[in-house]
């Protein structure tokens, strides 16, 4: 293959063994001393979410709800509208909501923002994810409180049944 490239007159790179070794060792040192923040997170660590029902949001041990925003932010603050959809369905206090603008991984789908499409396209999946999470949290709260789920309600990140209650973070 190299001979074919040389015959075609295409530029080639001359790399001496010494240069290759220096580059390889340098790369090894770079990877060996990555900062802990850049290292992959351990999913069993204390920082792992308490409740992670979908790709759209998670709730951490402090009750903070992180909503993943998969639309481009171009100054229109679309993240606020999308996070509000999840927060309203999930019945969480807005003060406990954080936004996470995601990367361009294909799992997030089409990330185009324009033509007032963001809320229109995102409403159904976000509201369903929030509502499903609320139902799951009410059912688990009812189990922990020892009552029927029909006796419970959710509001401000708390599942309550009469005078007894439990927070989403618990």
PDB file of C-alpha atoms in Angstrom:
ATOM      1  CA  UNK A   1       0.000   0.000   0.000  1.00  0.00           C
ATOM      2  CA  UNK A   2       2.817   2.391   0.897  1.00  0.00           C
ATOM      3  CA  UNK A   3       4.531   1.689  -2.419  1.00  0.00           C
ATOM      4  CA  UNK A   4       1.301   2.495  -4.263  1.00  0.00           C
ATOM      5  CA  UNK A   5       1.035   5.853  -2.446  1.00  0.00           C
ATOM      6  CA  UNK A   6       4.639   6.687  -3.292  1.00  0.00           C
ATOM      7  CA  UNK A   7       4.119   5.768  -6.978  1.00  0.00           C
ATOM      8  CA  UNK A   8       1.022   7.980  -7.123  1.00  0.00           C
ATOM      9  CA  UNK A   9       3.045  10.885  -5.837  1.00  0.00           C
ATOM     10  CA  UNK A  10       0.896  11.375  -2.769  1.00  0.00           C
ATOM     11  CA  UNK A  11       2.614  12.907   0.240  1.00  0.00           C
ATOM     12  CA  UNK A  12       3.801  10.443   2.877  1.00  0.00           C
ATOM     13  CA  UNK A  13       4.908  10.940   6.435  1.00  0.00           C
ATOM     14  CA  UNK A  14       8.355   9.827   7.435  1.00  0.00           C
ATOM     15  CA  UNK A  15       8.333   8.638  11.024  1.00  0.00           C
ATOM     16  CA  UNK A  16      11.508   7.324  12.546  1.00  0.00           C
ATOM     17  CA  UNK A  17      11.342   4.601  15.177  1.00  0.00           C
ATOM     18  CA  UNK A  18      12.704   7.018  17.784  1.00  0.00           C
ATOM     19  CA  UNK A  19       9.982   9.598  17.042  1.00  0.00           C
ATOM     20  CA  UNK A  20       7.337   6.897  17.216  1.00  0.00           C
ATOM     21  CA  UNK A  21       8.592   5.696  20.604  1.00  0.00           C
ATOM     22  CA  UNK A  22       8.662   9.244  22.008  1.00  0.00           C
ATOM     23  CA  UNK A  23       5.081   9.833  20.826  1.00  0.00           C
ATOM     24  CA  UNK A  24       3.898   6.496  22.225  1.00  0.00           C
ATOM     25  CA  UNK A  25       5.486   7.052  25.641  1.00  0.00           C
ATOM     26  CA  UNK A  26       4.164  10.625  25.766  1.00  0.00           C
ATOM     27  CA  UNK A  27       0.658   9.406  24.977  1.00  0.00           C
ATOM     28  CA  UNK A  28       0.953   6.770  27.683  1.00  0.00           C
ATOM     29  CA  UNK A  29       1.934   9.358  30.280  1.00  0.00           C
ATOM     30  CA  UNK A  30      -0.915  11.614  29.194  1.00  0.00           C
ATOM     31  CA  UNK A  31      -3.467   8.839  29.658  1.00  0.00           C
ATOM     32  CA  UNK A  32      -1.909   7.655  32.912  1.00  0.00           C
ATOM     33  CA  UNK A  33      -2.263  11.041  34.573  1.00  0.00           C
ATOM     34  CA  UNK A  34      -5.781  12.016  33.538  1.00  0.00           C
ATOM     35  CA  UNK A  35      -7.527  14.038  36.193  1.00  0.00           C
ATOM     36  CA  UNK A  36     -10.171  12.180  38.215  1.00  0.00           C
ATOM     37  CA  UNK A  37     -12.836  14.484  36.764  1.00  0.00           C
ATOM     38  CA  UNK A  38     -12.015  13.227  33.290  1.00  0.00           C
ATOM     39  CA  UNK A  39     -12.033   9.572  34.312  1.00  0.00           C
ATOM     40  CA  UNK A  40     -15.167   7.492  33.851  1.00  0.00           C
ATOM     41  CA  UNK A  41     -17.523   7.708  36.795  1.00  0.00           C
ATOM     42  CA  UNK A  42     -18.245   4.614  38.821  1.00  0.00           C
ATOM     43  CA  UNK A  43     -21.983   4.003  38.696  1.00  0.00           C
ATOM     44  CA  UNK A  44     -21.904   2.565  42.213  1.00  0.00           C
ATOM     45  CA  UNK A  45     -20.382   5.695  43.749  1.00  0.00           C
ATOM     46  CA  UNK A  46     -22.210   7.937  46.203  1.00  0.00           C
ATOM     47  CA  UNK A  47     -22.745  10.392  43.340  1.00  0.00           C
ATOM     48  CA  UNK A  48     -24.927   7.932  41.438  1.00  0.00           C
ATOM     49  CA  UNK A  49     -28.543   9.043  41.058  1.00  0.00           C
ATOM     50  CA  UNK A  50     -31.117   7.719  43.491  1.00  0.00           C
ATOM     51  CA  UNK A  51     -33.728   7.601  40.736  1.00  0.00           C
ATOM     52  CA  UNK A  52     -32.769   7.357  37.061  1.00  0.00           C
ATOM     53  CA  UNK A  53     -35.904   6.245  35.192  1.00  0.00           C
ATOM     54  CA  UNK A  54     -35.121   7.557  31.713  1.00  0.00           C
ATOM     55  CA  UNK A  55     -32.537   9.387  29.667  1.00  0.00           C
ATOM     56  CA  UNK A  56     -34.441  12.624  30.214  1.00  0.00           C
ATOM     57  CA  UNK A  57     -33.828  13.186  33.927  1.00  0.00           C
ATOM     58  CA  UNK A  58     -32.454  11.792  37.168  1.00  0.00           C
ATOM     59  CA  UNK A  59     -32.858  12.627  40.838  1.00  0.00           C
ATOM     60  CA  UNK A  60     -29.778  12.627  43.054  1.00  0.00           C
ATOM     61  CA  UNK A  61     -29.380  11.889  46.770  1.00  0.00           C
ATOM     62  CA  UNK A  62     -30.067  15.533  47.652  1.00  0.00           C
ATOM     63  CA  UNK A  63     -33.334  15.613  45.704  1.00  0.00           C
ATOM     64  CA  UNK A  64     -31.879  17.666  42.846  1.00  0.00           C
ATOM     65  CA  UNK A  65     -33.545  16.829  39.544  1.00  0.00           C
ATOM     66  CA  UNK A  66     -31.202  17.097  36.569  1.00  0.00           C
ATOM     67  CA  UNK A  67     -33.078  17.408  33.291  1.00  0.00           C
ATOM     68  CA  UNK A  68     -31.147  16.549  30.138  1.00  0.00           C
ATOM     69  CA  UNK A  69     -31.761  19.140  27.437  1.00  0.00           C
ATOM     70  CA  UNK A  70     -31.340  17.701  23.951  1.00  0.00           C
ATOM     71  CA  UNK A  71     -32.069  20.827  21.927  1.00  0.00           C
ATOM     72  CA  UNK A  72     -29.595  23.440  20.809  1.00  0.00           C
ATOM     73  CA  UNK A  73     -29.412  26.522  23.003  1.00  0.00           C
ATOM     74  CA  UNK A  74     -29.095  29.620  20.845  1.00  0.00           C
ATOM     75  CA  UNK A  75     -30.081  32.279  23.346  1.00  0.00           C
ATOM     76  CA  UNK A  76     -33.797  31.502  23.441  1.00  0.00           C
ATOM     77  CA  UNK A  77     -33.510  29.604  26.781  1.00  0.00           C
ATOM     78  CA  UNK A  78     -35.307  26.541  25.455  1.00  0.00           C
ATOM     79  CA  UNK A  79     -33.892  24.526  28.337  1.00  0.00           C
ATOM     80  CA  UNK A  80     -36.170  26.340  30.775  1.00  0.00           C
ATOM     81  CA  UNK A  81     -39.323  25.368  28.874  1.00  0.00           C
ATOM     82  CA  UNK A  82     -38.243  21.750  28.433  1.00  0.00           C
ATOM     83  CA  UNK A  83     -37.157  21.321  32.053  1.00  0.00           C
ATOM     84  CA  UNK A  84     -40.417  22.896  33.194  1.00  0.00           C
ATOM     85  CA  UNK A  85     -42.383  20.203  31.349  1.00  0.00           C
ATOM     86  CA  UNK A  86     -40.570  17.483  33.299  1.00  0.00           C
ATOM     87  CA  UNK A  87     -40.745  19.390  36.602  1.00  0.00           C
ATOM     88  CA  UNK A  88     -44.488  20.001  36.327  1.00  0.00           C
ATOM     89  CA  UNK A  89     -45.300  16.372  35.537  1.00  0.00           C
ATOM     90  CA  UNK A  90     -42.884  15.061  38.151  1.00  0.00           C
ATOM     91  CA  UNK A  91     -44.282  17.454  40.809  1.00  0.00           C
ATOM     92  CA  UNK A  92     -40.913  18.825  41.880  1.00  0.00           C
ATOM     93  CA  UNK A  93     -40.064  22.251  43.234  1.00  0.00           C
ATOM     94  CA  UNK A  94     -38.571  24.372  40.456  1.00  0.00           C
ATOM     95  CA  UNK A  95     -35.762  25.423  42.799  1.00  0.00           C
ATOM     96  CA  UNK A  96     -34.484  21.828  42.821  1.00  0.00           C
ATOM     97  CA  UNK A  97     -34.237  21.552  39.017  1.00  0.00           C
ATOM     98  CA  UNK A  98     -30.911  21.752  37.177  1.00  0.00           C
ATOM     99  CA  UNK A  99     -30.377  21.756  33.431  1.00  0.00           C
ATOM    100  CA  UNK A 100     -27.808  19.618  31.651  1.00  0.00           C
ATOM    101  CA  UNK A 101     -27.181  20.488  28.010  1.00  0.00           C
ATOM    102  CA  UNK A 102     -26.168  17.128  26.557  1.00  0.00           C
ATOM    103  CA  UNK A 103     -23.527  16.211  24.001  1.00  0.00           C
ATOM    104  CA  UNK A 104     -24.283  15.242  20.410  1.00  0.00           C
ATOM    105  CA  UNK A 105     -24.626  11.510  21.020  1.00  0.00           C
ATOM    106  CA  UNK A 106     -27.152   9.991  18.568  1.00  0.00           C
ATOM    107  CA  UNK A 107     -29.237   8.671  21.488  1.00  0.00           C
ATOM    108  CA  UNK A 108     -30.598  12.199  21.961  1.00  0.00           C
ATOM    109  CA  UNK A 109     -32.126  12.292  18.492  1.00  0.00           C
ATOM    110  CA  UNK A 110     -32.475  15.347  16.304  1.00  0.00           C
ATOM    111  CA  UNK A 111     -31.091  18.315  18.236  1.00  0.00           C
ATOM    112  CA  UNK A 112     -32.321  21.015  15.880  1.00  0.00           C
ATOM    113  CA  UNK A 113     -33.799  24.112  17.450  1.00  0.00           C
ATOM    114  CA  UNK A 114     -35.792  26.408  15.221  1.00  0.00           C
ATOM    115  CA  UNK A 115     -39.210  27.207  13.895  1.00  0.00           C
ATOM    116  CA  UNK A 116     -40.719  26.887  17.378  1.00  0.00           C
ATOM    117  CA  UNK A 117     -40.355  23.109  17.114  1.00  0.00           C
ATOM    118  CA  UNK A 118     -38.471  22.350  20.322  1.00  0.00           C
ATOM    119  CA  UNK A 119     -41.402  22.336  22.744  1.00  0.00           C
ATOM    120  CA  UNK A 120     -43.772  20.904  20.160  1.00  0.00           C
ATOM    121  CA  UNK A 121     -41.427  17.975  19.406  1.00  0.00           C
ATOM    122  CA  UNK A 122     -40.287  17.396  22.985  1.00  0.00           C
ATOM    123  CA  UNK A 123     -43.521  17.798  24.923  1.00  0.00           C
ATOM    124  CA  UNK A 124     -44.839  14.229  24.623  1.00  0.00           C
ATOM    125  CA  UNK A 125     -41.653  12.334  25.530  1.00  0.00           C
ATOM    126  CA  UNK A 126     -40.749  14.729  28.354  1.00  0.00           C
ATOM    127  CA  UNK A 127     -44.235  14.899  29.873  1.00  0.00           C
ATOM    128  CA  UNK A 128     -44.650  11.122  29.679  1.00  0.00           C
ATOM    129  CA  UNK A 129     -41.240  10.565  31.288  1.00  0.00           C
ATOM    130  CA  UNK A 130     -42.125  12.994  34.089  1.00  0.00           C
ATOM    131  CA  UNK A 131     -45.570  11.489  34.650  1.00  0.00           C
ATOM    132  CA  UNK A 132     -44.209   7.933  34.654  1.00  0.00           C
ATOM    133  CA  UNK A 133     -41.561   8.953  37.165  1.00  0.00           C
ATOM    134  CA  UNK A 134     -44.158  10.593  39.408  1.00  0.00           C
ATOM    135  CA  UNK A 135     -46.292   7.444  39.353  1.00  0.00           C
ATOM    136  CA  UNK A 136     -43.281   5.256  40.176  1.00  0.00           C
ATOM    137  CA  UNK A 137     -42.266   7.582  43.021  1.00  0.00           C
ATOM    138  CA  UNK A 138     -45.810   7.605  44.435  1.00  0.00           C
ATOM    139  CA  UNK A 139     -45.947   3.805  44.304  1.00  0.00           C
ATOM    140  CA  UNK A 140     -42.577   3.457  46.036  1.00  0.00           C
ATOM    141  CA  UNK A 141     -43.505   6.148  48.572  1.00  0.00           C
ATOM    142  CA  UNK A 142     -46.742   4.307  49.328  1.00  0.00           C
ATOM    143  CA  UNK A 143     -44.824   1.072  49.836  1.00  0.00           C
ATOM    144  CA  UNK A 144     -42.363   2.765  52.212  1.00  0.00           C
ATOM    145  CA  UNK A 145     -45.177   4.496  54.109  1.00  0.00           C
ATOM    146  CA  UNK A 146     -47.206   1.283  54.282  1.00  0.00           C
ATOM    147  CA  UNK A 147     -50.298   2.683  52.568  1.00  0.00           C
ATOM    148  CA  UNK A 148     -52.073   2.224  49.257  1.00  0.00           C
ATOM    149  CA  UNK A 149     -50.800   4.313  46.357  1.00  0.00           C
ATOM    150  CA  UNK A 150     -54.325   5.679  45.930  1.00  0.00           C
ATOM    151  CA  UNK A 151     -53.974   7.346  49.361  1.00  0.00           C
ATOM    152  CA  UNK A 152     -50.831   9.235  48.302  1.00  0.00           C
ATOM    153  CA  UNK A 153     -50.206  12.433  46.448  1.00  0.00           C
ATOM    154  CA  UNK A 154     -47.021  14.066  45.195  1.00  0.00           C
ATOM    155  CA  UNK A 155     -46.143  17.733  45.525  1.00  0.00           C
ATOM    156  CA  UNK A 156     -42.844  19.637  45.784  1.00  0.00           C
ATOM    157  CA  UNK A 157     -40.721  16.466  45.602  1.00  0.00           C
ATOM    158  CA  UNK A 158     -42.613  14.825  48.480  1.00  0.00           C
ATOM    159  CA  UNK A 159     -45.000  11.879  48.516  1.00  0.00           C
ATOM    160  CA  UNK A 160     -47.533  12.269  51.304  1.00  0.00           C
ATOM    161  CA  UNK A 161     -50.376  10.241  52.737  1.00  0.00           C
ATOM    162  CA  UNK A 162     -52.267  12.179  55.372  1.00  0.00           C
ATOM    163  CA  UNK A 163     -49.770  13.479  57.937  1.00  0.00           C
ATOM    164  CA  UNK A 164     -46.975  11.117  56.850  1.00  0.00           C
ATOM    165  CA  UNK A 165     -44.566  11.933  54.036  1.00  0.00           C
ATOM    166  CA  UNK A 166     -41.318  10.946  52.371  1.00  0.00           C
ATOM    167  CA  UNK A 167     -39.161  12.941  49.963  1.00  0.00           C
ATOM    168  CA  UNK A 168     -38.175  11.806  46.487  1.00  0.00           C
ATOM    169  CA  UNK A 169     -34.545  11.702  47.619  1.00  0.00           C
ATOM    170  CA  UNK A 170     -35.377   9.154  50.336  1.00  0.00           C
TER     171      UNK A 170
END
